[in-house]
Amino acid sequence: MKSTFKYYGPAILWALFVLILCAIPISVREGEGLFFAGFDKMVHCIFFFVLSVLYCTGSIRKWHTRNIRIEIAMKNTVVLLSYGALIEVLQSRVFTWRSGDWHDLLADTIGASMGIFAVLVTGNAINSNK
């Protein structure tokens, strides 16, 4: 457990932060955003982009690689999408003041994919100069 937190500590803390924010009641009517329509989807995308980058960085550190390998990227994708689905289920079943939404899960998927892609591109750019 200690070694897991050593590598994935920032990602775990960010995931808890995301869970807390997704559980807080917000007084916004269905179909409207806090600031504009679609704001909620943008926030989900950003949350999962950051979570993805932190999780991939932990994987790179744990496996001592210079860049994220495809099998690690696939595993990370499954973990992140499962976490996004868990949040949506919790929002629809447990946090009854919130609503689970397939579009939120899609935004989570897009954010996670963007984060993995950003880590791949950044890793390749850094390693091509060496």
Coordinates of N, CA and C in Angstrom, one line a residue:
M1 N 0.8 -1.2 0.0 CA 0.0 0.0 0.0 C 0.9 1.3 0.0
K2 N 2.0 1.2 0.8 CA 2.8 2.3 0.8 C 3.5 2.6 -0.5
S3 N 3.9 1.6 -1.3 CA 4.5 1.8 -2.6 C 3.5 2.3 -3.6
T4 N 2.2 1.9 -3.4 CA 1.1 2.3 -4.3 C 0.9 3.8 -4.1
F5 N 0.9 4.3 -2.9 CA 0.7 5.7 -2.6 C 1.9 6.5 -3.0
K6 N 3.1 5.9 -3.0 CA 4.3 6.6 -3.4 C 4.2 7.0 -4.9
Y7 N 3.7 6.1 -5.7 CA 3.6 6.4 -7.1 C 2.3 7.1 -7.5
Y8 N 1.2 6.6 -6.9 CA -0.1 7.1 -7.3 C -0.7 8.0 -6.3
G9 N 0.0 8.5 -5.4 CA -0.5 9.4 -4.4 C -1.2 10.6 -4.9
P10 N -0.6 11.4 -5.8 CA -1.3 12.6 -6.4 C -2.6 12.2 -7.1
A11 N -2.5 11.1 -7.8 CA -3.8 10.7 -8.6 C -4.9 10.3 -7.6
I12 N -4.5 9.6 -6.5 CA -5.5 9.2 -5.5 C -6.1 10.4 -4.8
L13 N -5.3 11.3 -4.5 CA -5.8 12.5 -3.8 C -6.7 13.3 -4.8
W14 N -6.3 13.4 -6.0 CA -7.1 14.1 -7.0 C -8.5 13.3 -7.2
A15 N -8.4 12.0 -7.3 CA -9.6 11.2 -7.4 C -10.6 11.5 -6.2
L16 N -10.1 11.6 -5.0 CA -10.9 11.9 -3.9 C -11.5 13.3 -4.0
F17 N -10.7 14.2 -4.4 CA -11.2 15.6 -4.7 C -12.3 15.6 -5.7
V18 N -12.2 14.9 -6.8 CA -13.2 14.8 -7.8 C -14.5 14.1 -7.2
L19 N -14.3 13.1 -6.5 CA -15.5 12.4 -5.9 C -16.2 13.3 -4.9
I20 N -15.5 14.1 -4.1 CA -16.1 15.0 -3.2 C -16.9 16.1 -4.0
L21 N -16.3 16.6 -5.0 CA -16.9 17.7 -5.8 C -18.1 17.1 -6.6
C22 N -18.1 15.9 -7.0 CA -19.2 15.3 -7.7 C -20.3 14.9 -6.7
A23 N -20.1 14.9 -5.4 CA -21.1 14.5 -4.5 C -21.8 15.8 -3.8
I24 N -21.2 16.9 -4.0 CA -21.7 18.1 -3.4 C -23.0 18.5 -4.2
P25 N -24.1 18.9 -3.4 CA -25.3 19.3 -4.1 C -25.1 20.7 -4.7
I26 N -25.6 20.9 -5.9 CA -25.5 22.1 -6.7 C -26.9 22.5 -7.1
S27 N -27.2 23.8 -6.8 CA -28.6 24.2 -7.2 C -28.6 24.8 -8.6
V28 N -28.6 23.9 -9.6 CA -28.7 24.3 -11.0 C -29.8 23.4 -11.6
R29 N -30.7 24.0 -12.4 CA -31.7 23.3 -13.0 C -31.2 22.4 -14.1
E30 N -31.9 21.2 -14.3 CA -31.5 20.3 -15.3 C -31.4 20.9 -16.6
G31 N -30.3 20.7 -17.4 CA -30.2 21.2 -18.7 C -29.5 22.6 -18.8
E32 N -29.3 23.2 -17.6 CA -28.6 24.5 -17.5 C -27.2 24.2 -16.9
G33 N -26.3 25.1 -17.2 CA -25.0 25.0 -16.6 C -24.9 26.0 -15.5
L34 N -23.8 25.9 -14.7 CA -23.5 26.8 -13.6 C -23.3 28.2 -14.2
F35 N -22.4 28.3 -15.2 CA -22.1 29.5 -15.9 C -22.7 29.5 -17.3
F36 N -22.7 28.4 -18.0 CA -23.2 28.3 -19.3 C -23.6 26.8 -19.6
A37 N -24.4 26.6 -20.6 CA -24.9 25.2 -20.9 C -23.7 24.4 -21.3
G38 N -23.5 23.3 -20.7 CA -22.4 22.4 -21.0 C -21.2 22.6 -20.0
F39 N -21.4 23.5 -19.1 CA -20.3 23.7 -18.1 C -19.9 22.5 -17.3
D40 N -20.9 21.7 -16.9 CA -20.7 20.5 -16.2 C -19.9 19.5 -17.0
K41 N -20.2 19.4 -18.3 CA -19.4 18.4 -19.1 C -18.0 18.9 -19.2
M42 N -17.7 20.2 -19.4 CA -16.4 20.7 -19.5 C -15.6 20.4 -18.2
V43 N -16.3 20.6 -17.0 CA -15.6 20.3 -15.7 C -15.3 18.8 -15.6
H44 N -16.2 17.9 -16.0 CA -15.9 16.5 -16.0 C -14.7 16.2 -16.9
C45 N -14.6 16.8 -18.1 CA -13.5 16.6 -19.0 C -12.2 17.0 -18.4
I46 N -12.2 18.2 -17.8 CA -11.0 18.7 -17.1 C -10.6 17.9 -15.9
F47 N -11.5 17.5 -15.1 CA -11.2 16.6 -14.0 C -10.5 15.3 -14.4
F48 N -11.0 14.7 -15.4 CA -10.5 13.4 -15.9 C -9.2 13.6 -16.7
F49 N -9.0 14.7 -17.3 CA -7.8 15.0 -18.0 C -6.7 15.1 -16.9
V50 N -6.9 15.8 -15.9 CA -5.9 15.9 -14.8 C -5.7 14.6 -14.1
L51 N -6.7 13.9 -13.8 CA -6.6 12.6 -13.2 C -5.8 11.6 -14.1
S52 N -6.1 11.7 -15.4 CA -5.4 10.8 -16.3 C -3.9 11.1 -16.4
V53 N -3.5 12.4 -16.4 CA -2.1 12.8 -16.5 C -1.4 12.3 -15.2
L54 N -2.1 12.5 -14.0 CA -1.5 12.1 -12.8 C -1.3 10.6 -12.7
Y55 N -2.3 9.9 -13.1 CA -2.3 8.4 -13.1 C -1.2 7.9 -14.0
C56 N -1.1 8.4 -15.2 CA -0.1 8.0 -16.2 C 1.3 8.3 -15.7
T57 N 1.4 9.5 -15.0 CA 2.7 9.8 -14.5 C 3.1 8.9 -13.4
G58 N 2.2 8.5 -12.5 CA 2.4 7.4 -11.5 C 2.8 6.1 -12.1
S59 N 2.2 5.7 -13.2 CA 2.5 4.5 -13.9 C 3.9 4.5 -14.5
I60 N 4.3 5.7 -15.1 CA 5.6 5.8 -15.6 C 6.7 5.7 -14.5
R61 N 6.4 6.3 -13.4 CA 7.4 6.3 -12.3 C 7.4 4.9 -11.7
K62 N 6.3 4.2 -11.6 CA 6.3 2.8 -11.0 C 7.0 1.8 -11.9
W63 N 6.8 1.9 -13.2 CA 7.4 0.9 -14.1 C 8.8 1.4 -14.6
H64 N 9.3 2.5 -14.2 CA 10.6 3.0 -14.6 C 10.8 3.0 -16.1
T65 N 9.8 3.6 -16.8 CA 9.9 3.8 -18.2 C 10.1 5.2 -18.6
R66 N 10.5 5.5 -19.8 CA 10.6 6.9 -20.2 C 9.3 7.4 -20.8
N67 N 8.4 6.5 -21.2 CA 7.1 6.9 -21.7 C 6.1 5.9 -21.3
I68 N 4.9 6.2 -21.5 CA 3.9 5.2 -21.1 C 3.7 4.2 -22.3
R69 N 3.8 2.9 -21.9 CA 3.6 1.8 -22.9 C 2.1 1.6 -23.2
I70 N 1.9 1.0 -24.4 CA 0.5 0.9 -24.8 C -0.3 0.0 -23.8
E71 N 0.3 -1.1 -23.3 CA -0.5 -1.9 -22.4 C -0.8 -1.2 -21.1
I72 N 0.1 -0.3 -20.6 CA -0.2 0.5 -19.4 C -1.2 1.6 -19.8
A73 N -1.2 2.1 -21.0 CA -2.2 3.1 -21.4 C -3.6 2.5 -21.4
M74 N -3.7 1.2 -21.9 CA -4.9 0.5 -22.0 C -5.5 0.2 -20.5
K75 N -4.6 -0.2 -19.7 CA -5.0 -0.5 -18.3 C -5.4 0.8 -17.6
N76 N -4.7 1.9 -17.8 CA -5.1 3.2 -17.2 C -6.5 3.6 -17.8
T77 N -6.7 3.4 -19.1 CA -8.0 3.8 -19.6 C -9.1 3.0 -19.0
V78 N -9.0 1.7 -18.8 CA -10.0 0.9 -18.1 C -10.2 1.4 -16.7
V79 N -9.2 1.7 -15.9 CA -9.3 2.1 -14.6 C -10.0 3.5 -14.5
L80 N -9.6 4.4 -15.4 CA -10.2 5.7 -15.4 C -11.7 5.7 -15.8
L81 N -12.0 4.9 -16.8 CA -13.4 4.8 -17.2 C -14.3 4.1 -16.2
S82 N -13.7 3.1 -15.5 CA -14.4 2.5 -14.4 C -14.7 3.4 -13.3
Y83 N -13.7 4.3 -13.0 CA -13.9 5.3 -11.9 C -15.0 6.3 -12.4
G84 N -15.0 6.7 -13.6 CA -16.0 7.6 -14.1 C -17.4 7.0 -14.1
A85 N -17.5 5.7 -14.4 CA -18.8 5.0 -14.3 C -19.2 4.9 -12.9
L86 N -18.3 4.6 -12.0 CA -18.6 4.5 -10.6 C -19.2 5.9 -10.1
I87 N -18.6 7.0 -10.4 CA -19.1 8.3 -10.0 C -20.5 8.5 -10.6
E88 N -20.8 8.1 -11.8 CA -22.1 8.3 -12.4 C -23.1 7.4 -11.7
V89 N -22.7 6.2 -11.3 CA -23.7 5.3 -10.6 C -23.9 5.9 -9.2
L90 N -22.9 6.4 -8.5 CA -23.1 7.0 -7.2 C -24.0 8.2 -7.3
Q91 N -23.8 9.0 -8.4 CA -24.6 10.2 -8.5 C -26.1 9.8 -8.8
S92 N -26.4 8.8 -9.4 CA -27.7 8.4 -9.7 C -28.4 7.6 -8.6
R93 N -27.6 6.9 -7.8 CA -28.2 6.0 -6.8 C -28.0 6.4 -5.4
V94 N -26.8 7.0 -5.1 CA -26.5 7.3 -3.7 C -26.7 8.8 -3.4
F95 N -26.1 9.7 -4.3 CA -26.2 11.1 -4.1 C -27.5 11.5 -4.9
T96 N -28.6 11.3 -4.2 CA -29.9 11.5 -4.9 C -30.1 13.0 -5.3
W97 N -29.4 13.9 -4.8 CA -29.5 15.3 -5.2 C -28.7 15.6 -6.4
R98 N -28.0 14.6 -6.9 CA -27.3 14.7 -8.2 C -27.9 13.7 -9.2
S99 N -27.6 13.9 -10.4 CA -28.1 12.9 -11.4 C -27.0 12.3 -12.2
G100 N -27.0 11.0 -12.4 CA -26.0 10.3 -13.2 C -26.4 10.6 -14.7
D101 N -25.4 10.7 -15.5 CA -25.6 11.1 -16.9 C -24.6 10.4 -17.8
W102 N -25.1 9.8 -18.9 CA -24.3 9.2 -19.9 C -23.3 10.2 -20.5
H103 N -23.8 11.5 -20.7 CA -23.0 12.5 -21.3 C -21.8 12.9 -20.4
D104 N -22.0 12.8 -19.1 CA -20.9 13.0 -18.1 C -19.9 11.9 -18.3
L105 N -20.3 10.7 -18.5 CA -19.4 9.6 -18.7 C -18.6 9.8 -20.0
L106 N -19.3 10.3 -21.0 CA -18.6 10.6 -22.3 C -17.6 11.7 -22.1
A107 N -17.9 12.7 -21.3 CA -17.0 13.8 -21.0 C -15.8 13.2 -20.2
D108 N -16.0 12.3 -19.3 CA -14.9 11.7 -18.5 C -14.0 10.9 -19.5
T109 N -14.6 10.2 -20.4 CA -13.9 9.4 -21.4 C -13.0 10.3 -22.3
I110 N -13.6 11.4 -22.7 CA -12.8 12.3 -23.6 C -11.7 12.9 -22.8
G111 N -11.9 13.3 -21.6 CA -10.9 13.9 -20.7 C -9.7 12.9 -20.5
A112 N -10.1 11.7 -20.1 CA -9.1 10.7 -19.9 C -8.3 10.4 -21.1
S113 N -8.9 10.3 -22.2 CA -8.2 10.0 -23.5 C -7.3 11.2 -23.9
M114 N -7.8 12.4 -23.7 CA -6.9 13.5 -23.9 C -5.7 13.5 -23.0
G115 N -5.9 13.1 -21.8 CA -4.7 13.1 -20.8 C -3.7 12.0 -21.2
I116 N -4.2 10.9 -21.6 CA -3.3 9.8 -22.0 C -2.5 10.2 -23.3
F117 N -3.3 10.8 -24.2 CA -2.6 11.3 -25.4 C -1.6 12.4 -25.1
A118 N -1.9 13.3 -24.2 CA -0.9 14.3 -23.9 C 0.3 13.7 -23.2
V119 N 0.2 12.7 -22.4 CA 1.3 12.1 -21.8 C 2.2 11.4 -22.9
L120 N 1.5 10.7 -23.8 CA 2.2 10.0 -24.9 C 3.0 11.0 -25.8
V121 N 2.3 12.1 -26.1 CA 3.0 13.1 -27.0 C 4.1 13.8 -26.3
T122 N 3.9 14.1 -25.0 CA 5.0 14.8 -24.2 C 6.1 13.9 -24.0
G123 N 5.9 12.6 -23.7 CA 6.9 11.6 -23.5 C 7.7 11.4 -24.7
N124 N 7.1 11.3 -25.9 CA 7.8 11.1 -27.2 C 8.6 12.3 -27.5
A125 N 8.1 13.5 -27.2 CA 8.8 14.8 -27.5 C 10.1 14.9 -26.6
I126 N 10.0 14.5 -25.4 CA 11.1 14.6 -24.5 C 12.1 13.6 -24.8
N127 N 11.7 12.3 -25.1 CA 12.6 11.3 -25.4 C 13.2 11.4 -26.8
S128 N 12.6 12.1 -27.7 CA 13.2 12.2 -29.1 C 14.5 13.2 -29.0
N129 N 14.6 14.0 -28.0 CA 15.7 14.9 -27.9 C 16.9 14.2 -27.2
K130 N 16.7 13.0 -26.7 CA 17.8 12.4 -26.0 C 18.6 11.4 -26.9

